[in-house]
Coordinates of C-alpha atoms in Angstrom, one line a residue:
M1 CA 17.7 -20.3 65.9
V2 CA 19.9 -17.3 66.0
V3 CA 17.2 -15.4 68.2
K4 CA 16.9 -18.5 70.5
Y5 CA 20.5 -18.5 71.5
L6 CA 21.1 -14.8 71.2
S7 CA 22.0 -14.4 74.9
T8 CA 24.4 -17.3 74.7
F9 CA 26.2 -15.8 71.8
R10 CA 26.5 -12.5 73.5
S11 CA 27.9 -14.1 76.8
L12 CA 30.6 -15.7 74.7
G13 CA 31.5 -12.3 73.5
C14 CA 30.2 -12.6 69.9
E15 CA 29.1 -9.5 68.1
I16 CA 25.4 -9.7 67.0
I17 CA 24.7 -7.5 63.8
E18 CA 21.7 -6.8 61.9
L19 CA 21.2 -8.5 58.4
D20 CA 21.5 -5.2 56.5
K21 CA 24.9 -4.5 58.2
M22 CA 26.0 -8.1 57.5
W23 CA 25.1 -7.6 53.8
K24 CA 27.0 -4.5 53.5
R25 CA 30.0 -6.2 54.9
V26 CA 29.7 -9.1 52.5
E27 CA 29.1 -6.8 49.6
Q28 CA 32.3 -5.0 50.2
T29 CA 34.3 -8.3 49.9
L30 CA 32.5 -9.6 46.9
P31 CA 34.6 -10.0 43.6
T32 CA 33.4 -8.5 40.5
K33 CA 33.1 -12.0 38.9
L34 CA 32.5 -15.2 40.8
T35 CA 34.3 -18.5 40.0
S36 CA 32.4 -21.7 39.8
V37 CA 33.6 -22.6 43.5
Q38 CA 32.5 -19.1 44.7
L39 CA 29.2 -19.4 43.0
Q40 CA 28.4 -22.5 45.1
T41 CA 29.1 -20.6 48.3
Y42 CA 27.3 -17.5 47.0
H43 CA 24.3 -19.6 46.2
S44 CA 23.8 -20.4 49.9
C45 CA 24.2 -16.6 50.8
I46 CA 21.4 -15.7 48.3
E47 CA 19.2 -18.5 49.6
Y48 CA 19.5 -16.9 53.1
L49 CA 18.6 -13.6 51.6
V50 CA 15.5 -15.0 49.9
K51 CA 14.5 -16.8 53.1
N52 CA 14.6 -13.5 55.1
N53 CA 13.1 -11.6 52.1
Y54 CA 15.9 -9.2 52.2
K55 CA 16.3 -7.0 49.1
P56 CA 19.3 -4.9 48.8
N57 CA 19.9 -2.5 46.0
S58 CA 23.3 -3.6 44.8
K59 CA 25.2 -5.5 42.1
M60 CA 24.2 -8.9 43.5
A61 CA 22.8 -10.8 40.6
P62 CA 25.3 -13.2 38.7
D63 CA 24.9 -13.4 35.0
G64 CA 25.6 -16.4 32.9
S65 CA 29.3 -15.9 33.2
G66 CA 29.4 -15.2 37.0
K67 CA 29.7 -11.5 36.7
L68 CA 27.7 -9.6 39.3
C69 CA 25.4 -6.9 38.2
T70 CA 22.2 -5.1 39.2
P71 CA 19.2 -7.3 38.6
S72 CA 17.5 -4.6 36.6
L73 CA 20.1 -4.9 33.9
L74 CA 19.2 -8.6 33.3
F75 CA 16.2 -10.1 31.4
D76 CA 13.7 -12.7 32.4
H77 CA 15.0 -16.1 31.3
D78 CA 11.5 -17.5 31.1
D79 CA 10.3 -15.1 28.5
D80 CA 10.2 -16.3 24.9
I81 CA 10.8 -12.9 23.4
F82 CA 14.0 -12.1 25.6
L83 CA 15.3 -15.6 24.9
A84 CA 14.8 -15.3 21.1
A85 CA 16.3 -11.8 21.0
F86 CA 19.5 -12.6 22.9
G87 CA 19.8 -16.4 22.2
D88 CA 19.8 -19.4 24.6
S89 CA 23.5 -19.3 25.1
D90 CA 23.8 -15.6 25.9
Q91 CA 25.6 -15.1 29.2
G92 CA 25.5 -11.3 29.5
H93 CA 21.8 -10.7 29.6
F94 CA 20.3 -13.6 31.8
L95 CA 20.8 -14.9 35.3
H96 CA 23.3 -17.7 36.0
P97 CA 21.4 -20.9 35.5
D98 CA 22.1 -21.8 39.2
F99 CA 20.1 -18.9 40.3
R100 CA 17.1 -19.0 38.0
H101 CA 14.9 -21.1 40.2
Q102 CA 14.7 -17.9 42.5
R103 CA 13.0 -16.0 39.6
S104 CA 10.3 -14.4 41.8
Y105 CA 12.8 -13.0 44.1
W106 CA 14.9 -11.5 41.2
I107 CA 11.8 -10.0 39.7
S108 CA 11.0 -8.3 43.0
L109 CA 14.7 -6.8 42.7
G110 CA 14.0 -5.4 39.2
L111 CA 14.7 -8.2 36.9
R112 CA 13.4 -7.1 33.6
T113 CA 10.1 -9.0 32.8
R114 CA 6.8 -8.4 31.2
S115 CA 3.3 -9.2 32.4
Y116 CA -0.1 -7.6 32.7
Q117 CA 1.1 -5.8 35.9
T118 CA 4.7 -5.1 34.5
P119 CA 4.3 -3.9 30.8
L120 CA 7.3 -4.2 28.6
K121 CA 9.4 -0.9 28.6
G122 CA 10.2 0.6 25.2
A123 CA 13.8 0.8 26.0
H124 CA 14.0 -2.8 27.0
F125 CA 12.4 -3.9 23.6
L126 CA 14.9 -1.6 21.8
E127 CA 17.7 -3.6 23.3
C128 CA 16.0 -6.8 22.2
I129 CA 15.7 -5.7 18.6
A130 CA 19.2 -4.2 18.4
S131 CA 20.5 -7.7 19.6
I132 CA 18.5 -9.7 17.1
E133 CA 19.5 -7.2 14.3
S134 CA 23.2 -7.8 15.1
R135 CA 22.7 -11.6 15.1
I136 CA 20.5 -11.8 11.9
T137 CA 22.8 -9.5 9.9
A138 CA 26.0 -11.2 10.9
P139 CA 27.8 -13.3 8.2
S140 CA 27.5 -16.4 10.5
S141 CA 23.7 -16.1 11.0
T142 CA 21.6 -19.3 10.3
D143 CA 18.0 -20.3 10.0
K144 CA 17.9 -20.1 14.0
E145 CA 18.4 -16.4 13.9
L146 CA 15.7 -15.9 11.4
R147 CA 13.2 -18.0 13.6
D148 CA 14.3 -15.9 16.5
A149 CA 13.7 -12.7 14.7
E150 CA 10.1 -13.9 13.8
K151 CA 9.6 -14.5 17.6
V152 CA 10.7 -10.9 18.5
T153 CA 8.8 -9.2 15.7
G154 CA 5.8 -11.4 16.6
Y155 CA 5.3 -8.9 19.6
L156 CA 4.5 -6.2 17.1
R157 CA 1.7 -8.0 15.2
F158 CA -1.0 -6.9 17.7
V159 CA -1.4 -3.6 19.5
Q160 CA -0.2 -3.6 23.0
P161 CA -1.4 -1.3 25.8
E162 CA 2.2 -0.1 26.8
W163 CA 2.7 1.4 23.4
E164 CA 0.8 4.5 24.2
S165 CA 3.8 5.5 26.7
W166 CA 6.6 4.8 24.1
S167 CA 8.1 8.0 22.6
S168 CA 8.0 8.9 18.9
M169 CA 11.8 8.7 18.8
L170 CA 11.6 5.2 20.1
W171 CA 9.1 4.3 17.4
E172 CA 11.5 5.9 14.8
L173 CA 14.3 3.6 15.9
I174 CA 12.1 0.6 15.8
T175 CA 11.0 1.4 12.3
K176 CA 14.6 1.7 11.2
T177 CA 15.9 -1.7 12.7
R178 CA 16.5 -4.4 10.1
I179 CA 15.0 -7.5 11.6
Y180 CA 12.0 -8.1 9.5
Q181 CA 11.6 -10.7 6.9
V182 CA 10.3 -10.1 3.4
Q183 CA 8.0 -12.0 1.2
D184 CA 9.8 -13.9 -1.4
D185 CA 6.9 -16.0 -2.6
V186 CA 5.2 -14.0 -5.3
S187 CA 3.2 -16.8 -7.0
S188 CA 0.0 -15.3 -5.8
E189 CA 0.7 -11.8 -7.0
L190 CA -0.6 -10.3 -10.2
A191 CA 1.6 -11.4 -13.2
Y192 CA 2.8 -7.9 -14.1
R193 CA 4.1 -7.6 -10.5
R194 CA 6.0 -10.8 -10.0
T195 CA 9.3 -10.2 -11.7
Q196 CA 10.0 -6.9 -10.0
M197 CA 8.7 -7.9 -6.6
L198 CA 11.0 -11.0 -6.7
S199 CA 13.9 -8.8 -7.7
V200 CA 13.2 -6.4 -4.9
A201 CA 12.9 -9.1 -2.4
S202 CA 16.1 -11.0 -3.4
Q203 CA 18.0 -7.8 -2.6
A204 CA 16.4 -6.8 0.5
G205 CA 17.7 -9.4 3.2
P206 CA 16.6 -8.5 6.6
C207 CA 14.6 -5.4 6.3
S208 CA 13.3 -2.5 8.3
I209 CA 9.8 -1.2 8.3
S210 CA 11.0 2.1 7.0
N211 CA 12.3 0.6 3.8
A212 CA 9.5 -2.0 3.3
T213 CA 5.9 -2.0 2.4
T214 CA 2.8 -3.8 3.7
R215 CA -0.2 -5.4 2.1
A216 CA -2.2 -2.3 2.7
C217 CA 0.3 0.0 1.0
L218 CA 1.3 -2.4 -1.7
R219 CA -0.3 -0.6 -4.7
T220 CA 1.8 2.4 -4.2
T221 CA 5.3 0.9 -3.5
W222 CA 5.6 -2.7 -4.6
S223 CA 8.1 -2.0 -7.4
Q224 CA 10.4 -0.1 -5.0
R225 CA 10.1 -1.7 -1.6
P226 CA 9.9 -5.3 -0.5
L227 CA 6.7 -6.7 1.1
L228 CA 7.0 -7.6 4.9
K229 CA 6.3 -11.2 5.6
G230 CA 3.9 -11.4 8.7
P231 CA 3.7 -7.6 9.0
P232 CA 3.0 -6.0 12.3
D233 CA -0.5 -4.8 13.2
P234 CA -2.0 -2.7 10.3
N235 CA -3.0 0.2 12.6
W236 CA 0.5 0.2 14.1
V237 CA 2.2 0.3 10.7
K238 CA -0.1 3.1 9.6
L239 CA 1.1 5.0 12.7
N240 CA 4.7 4.2 12.2
F241 CA 4.8 5.2 8.5
D242 CA 4.7 8.7 10.2
Y243 CA 8.1 8.0 11.5
T244 CA 9.7 7.1 8.2
D245 CA 11.8 9.3 6.1
K246 CA 9.1 11.1 4.3
A247 CA 11.4 12.4 1.5
A248 CA 12.6 8.9 0.8
L249 CA 9.0 7.6 0.8
A250 CA 7.8 10.3 -1.5
Q251 CA 10.8 9.4 -3.9
A252 CA 9.8 5.7 -3.8
V253 CA 6.1 6.4 -4.6
F254 CA 7.2 8.6 -7.5
D255 CA 9.8 6.0 -8.8
H256 CA 7.0 3.4 -8.6
L257 CA 4.7 5.6 -10.7
Q258 CA 7.4 5.9 -13.3
F259 CA 7.9 2.1 -13.2
L260 CA 4.2 1.6 -13.6
I261 CA 4.1 3.8 -16.6
S262 CA 7.1 1.9 -18.1
I263 CA 5.5 -1.5 -17.8
R264 CA 2.1 -0.5 -19.2
N265 CA 2.7 -2.4 -22.4
N266 CA 3.3 -5.7 -20.4
V267 CA -0.1 -5.7 -18.8
N268 CA -2.9 -7.8 -20.4
D269 CA -6.5 -6.8 -20.7
V270 CA -7.6 -9.1 -17.8
E271 CA -5.3 -7.6 -15.3
L272 CA -5.6 -3.9 -16.7
P273 CA -8.2 -2.9 -14.1
E274 CA -5.9 -3.8 -11.2
F275 CA -3.0 -2.0 -12.9
L276 CA -5.1 1.0 -13.2
K277 CA -6.1 0.8 -9.6
D278 CA -2.2 0.8 -8.8
V279 CA -1.9 3.9 -10.8
Q280 CA -4.8 5.6 -9.2
A281 CA -3.6 4.6 -5.7
T282 CA -0.1 6.1 -6.5
Y283 CA -1.6 9.4 -7.7
A284 CA -3.6 9.6 -4.6
S285 CA -0.7 8.7 -2.4
L286 CA 1.4 11.6 -3.9
Q287 CA -1.6 13.9 -3.7
D288 CA -2.6 13.1 0.0
S289 CA 0.7 14.0 1.4
E290 CA 1.8 17.7 1.2
H291 CA 5.4 16.6 1.7
S292 CA 5.0 14.2 -1.3
K293 CA 3.5 17.0 -3.4
A294 CA 6.4 19.3 -2.5
K295 CA 8.9 16.6 -3.4
I296 CA 7.4 15.7 -6.7
A297 CA 7.0 19.3 -7.7
S298 CA 10.7 20.0 -6.9
I299 CA 11.8 17.2 -9.4
P300 CA 13.6 18.9 -12.4
N301 CA 11.6 18.9 -15.6
I302 CA 8.6 17.3 -13.9
R303 CA 6.3 19.3 -16.3
D304 CA 7.8 17.3 -19.1
A305 CA 7.3 13.8 -17.6
E306 CA 4.8 11.8 -19.4
I307 CA 3.2 10.0 -16.4
W308 CA -0.3 11.1 -16.4
L309 CA -2.9 8.8 -18.0
N310 CA -5.5 11.2 -19.3
L311 CA -8.3 8.7 -19.9
P312 CA -12.0 9.7 -20.5
T313 CA -13.5 7.5 -17.9
T314 CA -13.1 6.1 -14.4
D315 CA -14.9 2.9 -15.4
L316 CA -11.8 0.7 -15.4
T317 CA -13.5 -2.2 -17.1
S318 CA -14.2 -0.1 -20.2
I319 CA -10.6 0.8 -20.8
S320 CA -8.4 -1.3 -23.0
C321 CA -4.6 -1.7 -23.1
S322 CA -4.6 -0.1 -26.5
Q323 CA -5.7 3.2 -25.1
L324 CA -2.8 3.7 -22.7
D325 CA -0.1 4.9 -25.0
G326 CA -2.4 7.5 -26.6
A327 CA -3.6 8.7 -23.3
L328 CA -0.2 9.3 -21.9
R329 CA 0.5 13.0 -21.2
S330 CA 2.8 15.5 -19.5
A331 CA 1.6 18.1 -17.0
K332 CA 2.7 20.6 -19.6
S333 CA 0.2 19.4 -22.1
L334 CA -2.7 19.2 -19.7
C335 CA -4.9 21.9 -18.4
F336 CA -8.2 22.6 -16.6
N337 CA -11.3 24.4 -17.8
A338 CA -10.5 24.3 -21.5
P339 CA -13.5 24.1 -23.7
L340 CA -11.9 21.6 -26.1
D341 CA -8.6 19.8 -26.7
T342 CA -6.0 21.1 -29.2
H343 CA -2.9 19.8 -30.9
T344 CA -0.7 20.9 -28.0
V345 CA -2.9 21.2 -24.9
E346 CA -5.6 18.7 -23.6
R347 CA -8.3 19.0 -21.0
A348 CA -7.7 16.9 -17.9
K349 CA -10.3 14.2 -18.3
N350 CA -12.4 12.1 -15.8
F351 CA -9.5 9.7 -14.9
L352 CA -7.3 12.6 -13.7
I353 CA -9.9 14.9 -12.3
P354 CA -9.7 13.4 -8.8
Y355 CA -5.9 14.4 -8.7
E356 CA -6.4 18.0 -9.6
S357 CA -4.6 19.2 -6.5
L358 CA -1.4 17.0 -7.4
L359 CA -1.6 18.1 -11.0
R360 CA -1.6 21.7 -10.0
A361 CA 1.4 21.1 -7.9
V362 CA 3.5 20.0 -10.8
G363 CA 2.4 22.8 -13.1
C364 CA -1.0 22.0 -14.6
V365 CA -3.1 25.1 -14.5
D366 CA -6.4 26.6 -15.7
M367 CA -7.0 27.8 -19.2
V368 CA -7.9 31.3 -18.5
R369 CA -10.5 33.2 -20.6
P370 CA -9.9 37.1 -20.2
P371 CA -13.1 39.2 -20.1
K372 CA -14.5 40.1 -23.4
P373 CA -14.3 43.7 -24.2
G374 CA -17.6 45.6 -24.7
M375 CA -18.4 46.6 -28.2
V376 CA -20.8 49.0 -29.7
L377 CA -21.9 47.9 -33.2
R378 CA -21.5 50.5 -36.0
F379 CA -24.5 50.2 -38.3
G380 CA -24.7 52.5 -41.4
A381 CA -28.0 52.8 -43.1
S382 CA -31.2 51.5 -41.6
R383 CA -32.1 47.9 -42.7
P384 CA -34.7 47.9 -45.7
I385 CA -38.3 47.0 -45.0
D386 CA -39.0 43.2 -45.3
R387 CA -41.0 43.5 -48.4
I388 CA -38.4 45.5 -50.4
L389 CA -35.6 43.3 -49.0
T390 CA -37.3 40.1 -50.2
A391 CA -37.8 41.5 -53.6
I392 CA -34.2 42.6 -54.0
R393 CA -33.0 39.2 -53.0
E394 CA -35.1 37.8 -55.8
M395 CA -33.7 40.4 -58.3
R396 CA -30.2 39.2 -57.5
K397 CA -31.1 36.0 -59.1
D398 CA -31.8 37.6 -62.4
K399 CA -28.7 38.5 -64.3
D400 CA -30.7 41.1 -66.4
T401 CA -31.5 43.2 -63.4
V402 CA -28.2 43.5 -61.7
D403 CA -25.7 46.1 -62.6
V404 CA -22.4 44.7 -61.3
I405 CA -20.8 41.3 -61.6
L406 CA -17.9 40.4 -59.2
V407 CA -15.7 37.6 -60.3
V408 CA -13.6 35.7 -57.8
E409 CA -11.8 32.3 -58.0
G410 CA -13.5 31.8 -61.5
S411 CA -17.0 32.3 -60.2
E412 CA -19.4 35.1 -60.6
I413 CA -21.4 36.9 -57.9
L414 CA -24.3 39.0 -59.0
A415 CA -25.0 42.3 -57.3
H416 CA -26.5 45.9 -57.4
R417 CA -24.0 48.6 -57.0
N418 CA -26.2 50.8 -54.8
F419 CA -26.4 48.0 -52.1
L420 CA -22.6 47.6 -52.3
I421 CA -22.2 51.4 -52.0
A422 CA -24.6 51.4 -49.0
A423 CA -22.6 48.7 -47.2
S424 CA -19.1 49.5 -48.1
D425 CA -17.3 52.8 -48.0
K426 CA -14.7 51.5 -50.4
F427 CA -17.3 51.0 -53.0
R428 CA -18.9 54.2 -52.4
R429 CA -15.7 55.9 -53.1
Q430 CA -14.8 53.9 -56.1
F431 CA -18.2 54.1 -57.8
S432 CA -18.6 57.8 -57.2
G433 CA -14.9 58.6 -58.2
E434 CA -13.1 58.8 -61.4
W435 CA -12.8 55.0 -61.6
G436 CA -16.5 54.6 -61.4
K437 CA -17.2 57.1 -64.2
H438 CA -15.4 55.0 -66.8
L439 CA -17.1 51.7 -65.8
D440 CA -19.6 49.9 -68.2
P441 CA -23.3 50.1 -67.4
K442 CA -22.9 46.4 -66.2
P443 CA -19.3 46.1 -65.3
T444 CA -17.6 42.8 -64.5
I445 CA -15.1 43.5 -61.7
P446 CA -12.4 40.9 -60.8
V447 CA -11.5 40.5 -57.1
E448 CA -8.3 38.8 -56.4
D449 CA -7.7 39.3 -52.6
L450 CA -10.8 37.5 -51.3
S451 CA -12.0 33.9 -51.5
F452 CA -15.5 33.1 -53.1
K453 CA -16.9 32.1 -49.7
T454 CA -15.7 35.4 -48.0
L455 CA -16.9 37.6 -50.8
S456 CA -20.3 35.8 -50.8
Y457 CA -20.8 36.4 -47.2
M458 CA -19.8 40.1 -47.7
V459 CA -22.4 40.6 -50.5
D460 CA -25.0 38.8 -48.7
F461 CA -24.6 41.1 -45.8
A462 CA -24.9 44.2 -48.1
Y463 CA -28.4 43.0 -48.8
T464 CA -29.6 41.6 -45.3
G465 CA -27.5 43.2 -42.8
E466 CA -27.0 39.8 -41.2
V467 CA -24.5 36.8 -41.3
I468 CA -25.5 33.2 -40.9
W469 CA -22.5 32.0 -38.9
P470 CA -21.3 28.4 -39.0
A471 CA -22.4 26.4 -36.1
S472 CA -19.5 25.7 -33.7
H473 CA -19.6 23.3 -30.7
H474 CA -17.1 22.2 -27.9
D475 CA -17.0 18.7 -29.3
D476 CA -16.1 19.8 -32.9
D477 CA -12.8 18.3 -34.4
V478 CA -9.7 20.5 -34.0
N479 CA -9.4 20.7 -37.8
E480 CA -13.0 21.6 -38.4
V481 CA -12.7 24.4 -35.7
A482 CA -9.5 25.6 -37.4
D483 CA -11.3 25.8 -40.8
K484 CA -14.3 27.7 -39.4
L485 CA -11.8 30.2 -37.7
D486 CA -9.9 30.7 -40.9
D487 CA -13.2 31.7 -42.6
L488 CA -14.1 34.1 -39.9
L489 CA -10.7 35.7 -40.0
D490 CA -10.8 35.9 -43.8
L491 CA -14.2 37.7 -43.4
L492 CA -12.7 40.0 -40.8
Q493 CA -9.9 41.0 -43.1
G494 CA -12.3 41.4 -46.0
A495 CA -14.6 43.6 -44.0
S496 CA -11.6 45.7 -43.1
K497 CA -10.4 46.1 -46.6
W498 CA -13.7 47.0 -48.0
L499 CA -14.5 49.3 -45.2
M500 CA -17.7 47.6 -44.1
D501 CA -17.8 48.8 -40.4
S502 CA -20.9 46.9 -39.4
L503 CA -19.8 43.5 -40.7
H504 CA -16.3 44.1 -39.3
D505 CA -17.9 44.7 -35.8
L506 CA -20.2 41.7 -36.2
T507 CA -17.4 39.4 -37.2
Q508 CA -15.2 40.7 -34.4
R509 CA -17.9 40.2 -31.8
H510 CA -18.8 36.8 -33.0
I511 CA -15.1 35.6 -32.6
L512 CA -15.0 37.0 -29.2
A513 CA -18.3 35.4 -28.3
K514 CA -17.0 31.9 -29.3
S515 CA -13.4 32.7 -28.2
E516 CA -13.5 29.6 -25.8
I517 CA -13.6 27.5 -29.0
Y518 CA -11.6 29.6 -31.4
I519 CA -8.8 31.0 -29.5
R520 CA -6.2 28.6 -28.0
P521 CA -2.6 28.7 -26.8
D522 CA -1.4 27.3 -30.1
N523 CA -3.2 29.8 -32.4
V524 CA -3.4 33.0 -30.3
D525 CA -0.3 34.6 -31.9
D526 CA -1.8 34.0 -35.4
V527 CA -5.2 35.3 -34.4
R528 CA -3.6 38.4 -32.9
E529 CA -1.5 39.0 -36.0
V530 CA -4.6 38.9 -38.4
A531 CA -6.5 41.0 -35.9
E532 CA -3.9 43.7 -36.0
L533 CA -3.9 43.7 -39.8
A534 CA -7.7 43.9 -39.8
R535 CA -7.6 46.8 -37.2
A536 CA -9.8 44.6 -34.9
K537 CA -8.7 46.4 -31.6
H538 CA -11.0 44.6 -29.4
L539 CA -9.8 41.2 -30.6
V540 CA -6.2 42.3 -30.4
K541 CA -6.8 43.3 -26.8
F542 CA -8.4 40.0 -25.9
C543 CA -5.6 38.1 -27.5
N544 CA -3.0 40.1 -25.5
D545 CA -4.8 39.5 -22.3
Y546 CA -5.2 35.8 -23.1
I547 CA -1.3 35.5 -23.8
Q548 CA -0.6 37.2 -20.4
A549 CA -3.1 35.0 -18.5
N550 CA -1.9 31.8 -20.1
S551 CA 1.8 32.7 -20.7
Q552 CA 3.2 29.3 -19.8
F553 CA 0.8 27.4 -22.1
V554 CA 1.5 29.9 -25.0
Q555 CA 5.3 29.7 -24.5
D556 CA 5.2 25.9 -24.5
C557 CA 3.4 26.0 -27.7
R558 CA 5.9 28.5 -29.2
D559 CA 8.9 26.2 -28.1
M560 CA 7.2 23.2 -29.6
E561 CA 6.6 25.0 -32.9
E562 CA 10.4 26.2 -32.9
G563 CA 11.6 22.8 -32.1

């Protein structure tokens, strides 16, 4: 119409201006906020702009209160997430109701919306969750705010393509926003979990992802963190735990482990396999994160904490509740590569073997076996031929043919002085000296510093040049091993006192050959002391090397004995 009468307007002296110039003049006279009357007039103005598809870049969009602002600062009033985030009655984030029917026009001017063509921007979503957080944590919040929060967080339940462009800093802020509801119905949980999970949920209120757990991570944190209700997409949650406070998470997992150990006696045999899976998952979680391993290793006195179930099997169905207390160990009392258990140190068994890296981080180490020193055996006279040897053995049984009787611990040992002289420098000196000249033809000689068993070994060796050692195995009882070692050390001392070099060397070599069974952190000091008295220099050196290589184990045993 204007174009049709353009010449007429000009003949009347009217100034004809372009729409762009007209709007700039209008814009200069617009108030910051429009009254209800002004809004009606302004509505006609906007309709004219819409009709002419004019899209100025200015503060021209009236919000719910009539305040004019840039369209790109307002949210789409037809979007459920935006409505839930800011509330239906919000006036500052949406267009004035009288202007909402022009939605497509406002979208073309930058109105915040989301669609396949226009993905949701991370910063816009951050505004949404910040708004719902302030509403849901307000003292006046109602069930409506809870329902609105569920709608907003619903967007996170399935992976969205636009997430790839969101920054890590944005994700970190999202994980720390307290808008997520927690699961307060624990009736379907395992019985040993329910009380603690309900207690944690009741204290949580609206929760952030960084301070909560999900079903996928439940085994490792259920006693310390509430379970999210309707959690986000599992893949997204796994990604976003990378943005949580790793030190806090590591502490939560460690606290959870301590809690599990503390309730072990509250678990029944039916649920025990699930309980042990919780323990295994918690060990694995601490081990798989280098940050967690560093955190747990830095905890004061962690080596003394009895939190390790040293069970002999990974078959959880074969373990009973009665085994748990007896299997509980500290890292200080565990080791790797030990041939057998002792009173103070125990081998890490099958249940703990998968967590070797974690155990090493908290101070569990290998039992080190020093190299065994080389020895050259010192044999005196050559061994008798078998025929003569057999005859002599038979003669020992006849009291009439022997010429010396040794009495020890009330029992007699029959012998021939020539064999004793050949095997023992001490006897050679005694029988050939002044003492020997005054002996009866068949003297009875009391022996007070040796046991009957030790002296029997020594006299037998004088006749055979051999010792039949007691059998020893890795699965022997600790007390049985201790008894056998005592016999060997007695024999070593006896051979030293009687100057029986060959027997001394054989005994020392046998102890070294079986050192993985006989020498342990709790007895190495005693073995070294006997070896020094018996002049067994190779055994002394081995003990010294063993103490140096296993200094922490040895010191722990010393401290325990002193305490």
